[in-house]
């Protein structure tokens, strides 16, 4: 009886050490990433505080596991089972949605489309942010391969932007040698859904072939929203991500996809 009890205590000790290690690593990485993004973008990046919250949560859970470990006890089943089910379900949902997002980013655009839509992103003064620049560059590559394709620059003007996102896209396209007569400006939208709704005023959603250009992590949701709003012939044209924002962007996109599903937009 005593040997069995000792063996059980030893096993519980290994489990405690495993979770303490995992939670400590997650907490340190989350805090480190939060500080890195804060140093690059400052306090204006509100989503970045998710990483600080995660670091604090890991610290609290670490302390809880340590509390039980010192007493050589397991969590009560009425606590452990709901936590395991919740964490396991969230993890499975995250994996499924991220797989959909990644798969959507790999789609190849249809060549020779009637229209290319470039979705806007942050403008710094009058110049494109890095994420918007990558979208514009992906659009330019497509337009140069398909000289008969018209392009819609889509995006309104935020309070902290010197010009509209659409105007910024237009300026960069013209500077890159795209003929101004090929470009249409949609300057009223404030969301992806509005980008697509307002851009449809320049084309026939039911008959025109459309290529949607946006960042890789955003492509799945954007194309699904487009189909939901009536675009019958649409494919995606993926722009690369800013590498140091990949964890933030893909995590935020997971939440955005869940939100659109709840609202019935996907």
Short mmCIF file of C-alpha atoms in Angstrom, two decimals:
data_model
loop_
_atom_site.label_atom_id
_atom_site.label_comp_id
_atom_site.label_asym_id
_atom_site.label_seq_id
_atom_site.Cartn_x
_atom_site.Cartn_y
_atom_site.Cartn_z
CA UNK A 1 0.00 0.00 0.00
CA UNK A 2 2.84 2.36 0.93
CA UNK A 3 4.74 1.60 -2.33
CA UNK A 4 1.63 2.34 -4.39
CA UNK A 5 1.14 5.62 -2.57
CA UNK A 6 4.77 6.64 -3.12
CA UNK A 7 4.54 5.77 -6.81
CA UNK A 8 1.39 7.87 -7.14
CA UNK A 9 3.04 10.82 -5.38
CA UNK A 10 6.06 10.57 -7.70
CA UNK A 11 3.79 10.51 -10.75
CA UNK A 12 1.86 13.54 -9.55
CA UNK A 13 5.18 15.31 -9.00
CA UNK A 14 6.16 14.76 -12.64
CA UNK A 15 2.81 16.12 -13.82
CA UNK A 16 3.20 19.21 -11.66
CA UNK A 17 6.74 19.82 -12.96
CA UNK A 18 5.56 19.44 -16.55
CA UNK A 19 2.81 22.05 -16.20
CA UNK A 20 5.02 24.43 -14.24
CA UNK A 21 7.59 24.26 -17.06
CA UNK A 22 4.99 24.71 -19.83
CA UNK A 23 3.24 27.62 -18.13
CA UNK A 24 6.55 29.29 -17.26
CA UNK A 25 7.76 29.09 -20.87
CA UNK A 26 4.43 30.40 -22.21
CA UNK A 27 4.43 33.23 -19.68
CA UNK A 28 8.00 34.32 -20.43
CA UNK A 29 7.46 34.17 -24.21
CA UNK A 30 4.18 36.12 -23.97
CA UNK A 31 5.74 38.80 -21.79
CA UNK A 32 8.79 39.02 -24.03
CA UNK A 33 6.66 39.35 -27.16
CA UNK A 34 4.49 42.00 -25.49
CA UNK A 35 7.57 44.07 -24.62
CA UNK A 36 9.00 43.64 -28.13
CA UNK A 37 5.80 44.81 -29.85
CA UNK A 38 5.42 47.62 -27.32
CA UNK A 39 8.94 48.81 -28.20
CA UNK A 40 8.06 48.80 -31.91
CA UNK A 41 4.50 50.17 -31.89
CA UNK A 42 4.07 51.78 -28.47
CA UNK A 43 0.83 51.79 -26.44
CA UNK A 44 -1.35 52.44 -29.52
CA UNK A 45 -1.40 48.73 -30.43
CA UNK A 46 -4.27 47.75 -28.16
CA UNK A 47 -4.37 44.08 -29.20
CA UNK A 48 -0.80 43.72 -27.97
CA UNK A 49 -2.12 43.78 -24.39
CA UNK A 50 -3.57 40.31 -25.03
CA UNK A 51 0.00 39.00 -24.67
CA UNK A 52 0.41 40.80 -21.35
CA UNK A 53 -2.88 39.32 -20.15
CA UNK A 54 -1.74 35.86 -21.26
CA UNK A 55 1.56 36.28 -19.39
CA UNK A 56 -0.30 37.25 -16.21
CA UNK A 57 -2.74 34.34 -16.63
CA UNK A 58 0.16 31.91 -17.04
CA UNK A 59 1.75 33.31 -13.88
CA UNK A 60 -1.46 32.83 -11.90
CA UNK A 61 -1.93 29.26 -13.18
CA UNK A 62 1.73 28.55 -12.48
CA UNK A 63 1.20 29.66 -8.89
CA UNK A 64 -1.91 27.49 -8.60
CA UNK A 65 -0.08 24.39 -9.85
CA UNK A 66 2.83 25.14 -7.52
CA UNK A 67 0.42 25.47 -4.59
CA UNK A 68 -0.93 21.95 -5.18
CA UNK A 69 2.51 20.56 -6.04
CA UNK A 70 3.92 21.56 -2.65
CA UNK A 71 1.08 19.67 -1.01
CA UNK A 72 1.57 16.65 -3.29
CA UNK A 73 -2.04 16.86 -4.35
CA UNK A 74 -3.83 16.87 -7.66
CA UNK A 75 -6.45 19.46 -8.52
CA UNK A 76 -9.93 18.39 -7.40
CA UNK A 77 -11.76 16.62 -10.23
CA UNK A 78 -14.55 19.18 -10.18
CA UNK A 79 -11.91 21.81 -11.00
CA UNK A 80 -9.57 19.78 -13.21
CA UNK A 81 -12.12 18.23 -15.59
CA UNK A 82 -13.90 21.48 -16.62
CA UNK A 83 -10.51 23.17 -17.10
CA UNK A 84 -9.23 20.30 -19.25
CA UNK A 85 -12.41 20.22 -21.36
CA UNK A 86 -12.40 23.99 -21.84
CA UNK A 87 -8.69 24.24 -22.67
CA UNK A 88 -8.83 21.20 -24.95
CA UNK A 89 -11.89 22.52 -26.79
CA UNK A 90 -10.35 25.98 -27.25
CA UNK A 91 -7.09 24.47 -28.50
CA UNK A 92 -8.93 22.24 -31.00
CA UNK A 93 -11.03 25.16 -32.24
CA UNK A 94 -7.90 27.31 -32.61
CA UNK A 95 -6.14 24.61 -34.66
CA UNK A 96 -9.15 24.12 -36.97
CA UNK A 97 -9.68 27.84 -37.61
CA UNK A 98 -5.96 28.52 -38.12
CA UNK A 99 -5.81 25.64 -40.61
CA UNK A 100 -8.67 27.28 -42.54
CA UNK A 101 -6.89 30.65 -42.45
CA UNK A 102 -3.59 29.17 -43.66
CA UNK A 103 -5.31 27.12 -46.37
CA UNK A 104 -7.13 30.23 -47.58
CA UNK A 105 -3.85 32.13 -47.85
CA UNK A 106 -2.44 29.54 -50.26
CA UNK A 107 -5.09 30.01 -52.97
CA UNK A 108 -3.79 31.10 -56.38
CA UNK A 109 -5.46 34.08 -58.07
CA UNK A 110 -7.30 33.70 -61.36
CA UNK A 111 -5.30 35.29 -64.17
CA UNK A 112 -6.93 37.79 -66.52
CA UNK A 113 -9.61 38.91 -64.04
CA UNK A 114 -11.90 41.81 -64.84
CA UNK A 115 -11.11 43.56 -61.54
CA UNK A 116 -8.48 43.50 -58.83
CA UNK A 117 -9.48 44.87 -55.42
CA UNK A 118 -6.69 45.98 -53.09
CA UNK A 119 -7.91 46.24 -49.50
CA UNK A 120 -6.58 49.15 -47.49
CA UNK A 121 -4.61 49.11 -44.24
CA UNK A 122 -2.97 51.68 -41.99
CA UNK A 123 -1.52 54.81 -43.60
CA UNK A 124 1.25 56.62 -41.74
CA UNK A 125 0.67 60.25 -42.66
CA UNK A 126 0.57 59.94 -46.43
CA UNK A 127 2.76 56.86 -46.78
CA UNK A 128 1.66 53.23 -46.57
CA UNK A 129 2.42 51.19 -43.48
CA UNK A 130 4.51 48.09 -44.10
CA UNK A 131 1.44 45.84 -44.19
CA UNK A 132 -0.24 48.11 -46.78
CA UNK A 133 2.95 48.32 -48.82
CA UNK A 134 3.08 44.56 -49.09
CA UNK A 135 -0.54 44.52 -50.29
CA UNK A 136 0.21 47.18 -52.89
CA UNK A 137 3.29 45.31 -54.09
CA UNK A 138 1.28 42.09 -54.50
CA UNK A 139 -1.33 44.07 -56.44
CA UNK A 140 1.30 45.66 -58.71
CA UNK A 141 2.76 42.25 -59.56
CA UNK A 142 -0.66 40.99 -60.59
CA UNK A 143 -1.54 44.12 -62.58
CA UNK A 144 1.71 44.00 -64.53
CA UNK A 145 1.03 40.35 -65.44
CA UNK A 146 -2.55 41.23 -66.43
CA UNK A 147 -2.55 44.59 -68.25
CA UNK A 148 -6.28 44.46 -69.03
CA UNK A 149 -7.37 44.10 -65.40
CA UNK A 150 -8.94 47.15 -63.73
CA UNK A 151 -8.07 47.86 -60.10
CA UNK A 152 -10.16 49.19 -57.21
CA UNK A 153 -8.23 50.85 -54.38
CA UNK A 154 -10.43 50.41 -51.32
CA UNK A 155 -10.19 52.05 -47.91
CA UNK A 156 -11.39 55.14 -46.08
CA UNK A 157 -9.45 57.68 -44.02
CA UNK A 158 -8.91 57.20 -40.30
CA UNK A 159 -8.64 60.05 -37.83
CA UNK A 160 -4.87 59.54 -37.59
CA UNK A 161 -4.26 59.22 -41.35
CA UNK A 162 -3.22 62.09 -43.60
CA UNK A 163 -5.02 60.71 -46.66
CA UNK A 164 -7.44 57.89 -47.34
CA UNK A 165 -6.09 54.38 -47.70
CA UNK A 166 -7.51 54.29 -51.22
CA UNK A 167 -5.67 57.49 -52.18
CA UNK A 168 -2.45 56.09 -50.74
CA UNK A 169 -2.87 52.91 -52.80
CA UNK A 170 -3.60 55.02 -55.89
CA UNK A 171 -0.45 57.11 -55.40
CA UNK A 172 1.75 54.04 -55.03
CA UNK A 173 0.22 52.32 -58.06
CA UNK A 174 0.74 55.34 -60.30
CA UNK A 175 4.30 55.73 -59.02
CA UNK A 176 4.91 52.09 -59.96
CA UNK A 177 3.72 52.73 -63.53
CA UNK A 178 0.09 51.57 -63.37
CA UNK A 179 -2.03 53.75 -65.66
CA UNK A 180 -4.35 56.09 -63.69
CA UNK A 181 -7.28 55.26 -65.98
CA UNK A 182 -7.16 51.67 -64.76
CA UNK A 183 -7.70 52.71 -61.13
CA UNK A 184 -10.97 53.29 -59.28
CA UNK A 185 -11.07 54.76 -55.76
CA UNK A 186 -13.40 53.60 -52.99
CA UNK A 187 -12.75 55.95 -50.07
CA UNK A 188 -15.70 55.42 -47.70
CA UNK A 189 -15.17 52.01 -46.15
CA UNK A 190 -14.10 51.43 -42.55
CA UNK A 191 -14.14 47.61 -42.42
CA UNK A 192 -13.54 44.60 -44.66
CA UNK A 193 -17.27 44.12 -45.13
CA UNK A 194 -17.66 47.74 -46.25
CA UNK A 195 -14.59 47.44 -48.51
CA UNK A 196 -16.42 44.72 -50.42
CA UNK A 197 -19.87 46.32 -50.37
CA UNK A 198 -18.69 49.73 -51.59
CA UNK A 199 -16.25 48.29 -54.15
CA UNK A 200 -19.10 46.36 -55.74
CA UNK A 201 -20.46 49.69 -57.01
CA UNK A 202 -17.73 49.64 -59.70
CA UNK A 203 -18.48 46.13 -61.00
CA UNK A 204 -21.06 43.41 -61.52
CA UNK A 205 -20.76 40.94 -58.63
CA UNK A 206 -22.70 38.26 -60.45
CA UNK A 207 -20.70 38.23 -63.69
CA UNK A 208 -17.32 39.97 -63.31
CA UNK A 209 -14.27 37.96 -62.29
CA UNK A 210 -12.59 39.53 -59.26
CA UNK A 211 -9.24 39.01 -57.56
CA UNK A 212 -9.02 40.18 -53.96
CA UNK A 213 -5.61 41.34 -52.71
CA UNK A 214 -4.94 41.41 -48.99
CA UNK A 215 -2.48 40.04 -46.45
CA UNK A 216 -2.15 36.25 -46.23
CA UNK A 217 -3.77 35.89 -42.78
CA UNK A 218 -6.73 38.03 -43.88
CA UNK A 219 -7.45 36.33 -47.20
CA UNK A 220 -9.69 33.50 -45.94
CA UNK A 221 -12.07 35.82 -44.08
CA UNK A 222 -12.08 38.45 -46.84
CA UNK A 223 -12.93 36.00 -49.64
CA UNK A 224 -15.61 34.32 -47.51
CA UNK A 225 -17.17 37.70 -46.75
CA UNK A 226 -17.09 38.51 -50.46
CA UNK A 227 -18.91 35.30 -51.39
CA UNK A 228 -21.44 35.91 -48.65
CA UNK A 229 -22.13 39.40 -50.03
CA UNK A 230 -22.75 38.12 -53.56
CA UNK A 231 -19.43 37.95 -55.40
CA UNK A 232 -19.89 34.95 -57.67
CA UNK A 233 -16.43 34.70 -59.26
CA UNK A 234 -13.74 35.68 -56.78
CA UNK A 235 -10.26 34.41 -55.97
CA UNK A 236 -7.55 35.64 -53.61
CA UNK A 237 -4.16 37.23 -54.20
CA UNK A 238 -2.04 36.85 -51.08
CA UNK A 239 0.39 39.50 -49.80
CA UNK A 240 3.08 38.52 -47.31
CA UNK A 241 2.88 39.31 -43.60
CA UNK A 242 5.17 41.51 -41.55
CA UNK A 243 7.17 38.71 -39.92
CA UNK A 244 7.31 40.10 -36.39
CA UNK A 245 3.53 40.62 -36.35
CA UNK A 246 2.68 37.06 -37.40
CA UNK A 247 1.72 35.83 -33.87
CA UNK A 248 -0.42 38.92 -33.25
CA UNK A 249 -2.09 38.96 -36.67
CA UNK A 250 -2.92 35.26 -36.80
CA UNK A 251 -4.26 35.29 -33.23
CA UNK A 252 -6.36 38.38 -33.88
CA UNK A 253 -7.61 36.90 -37.14
CA UNK A 254 -8.74 33.78 -35.27
CA UNK A 255 -10.92 35.97 -33.06
CA UNK A 256 -12.19 37.93 -36.09
CA UNK A 257 -13.22 34.72 -37.87
CA UNK A 258 -15.07 33.50 -34.76
CA UNK A 259 -16.84 36.86 -34.53
CA UNK A 260 -17.93 36.75 -38.19
CA UNK A 261 -19.23 33.20 -37.75
CA UNK A 262 -21.27 34.29 -34.72
CA UNK A 263 -22.68 37.26 -36.66
CA UNK A 264 -23.55 34.99 -39.59
CA UNK A 265 -21.26 36.75 -42.05
CA UNK A 266 -19.29 33.62 -42.98
#
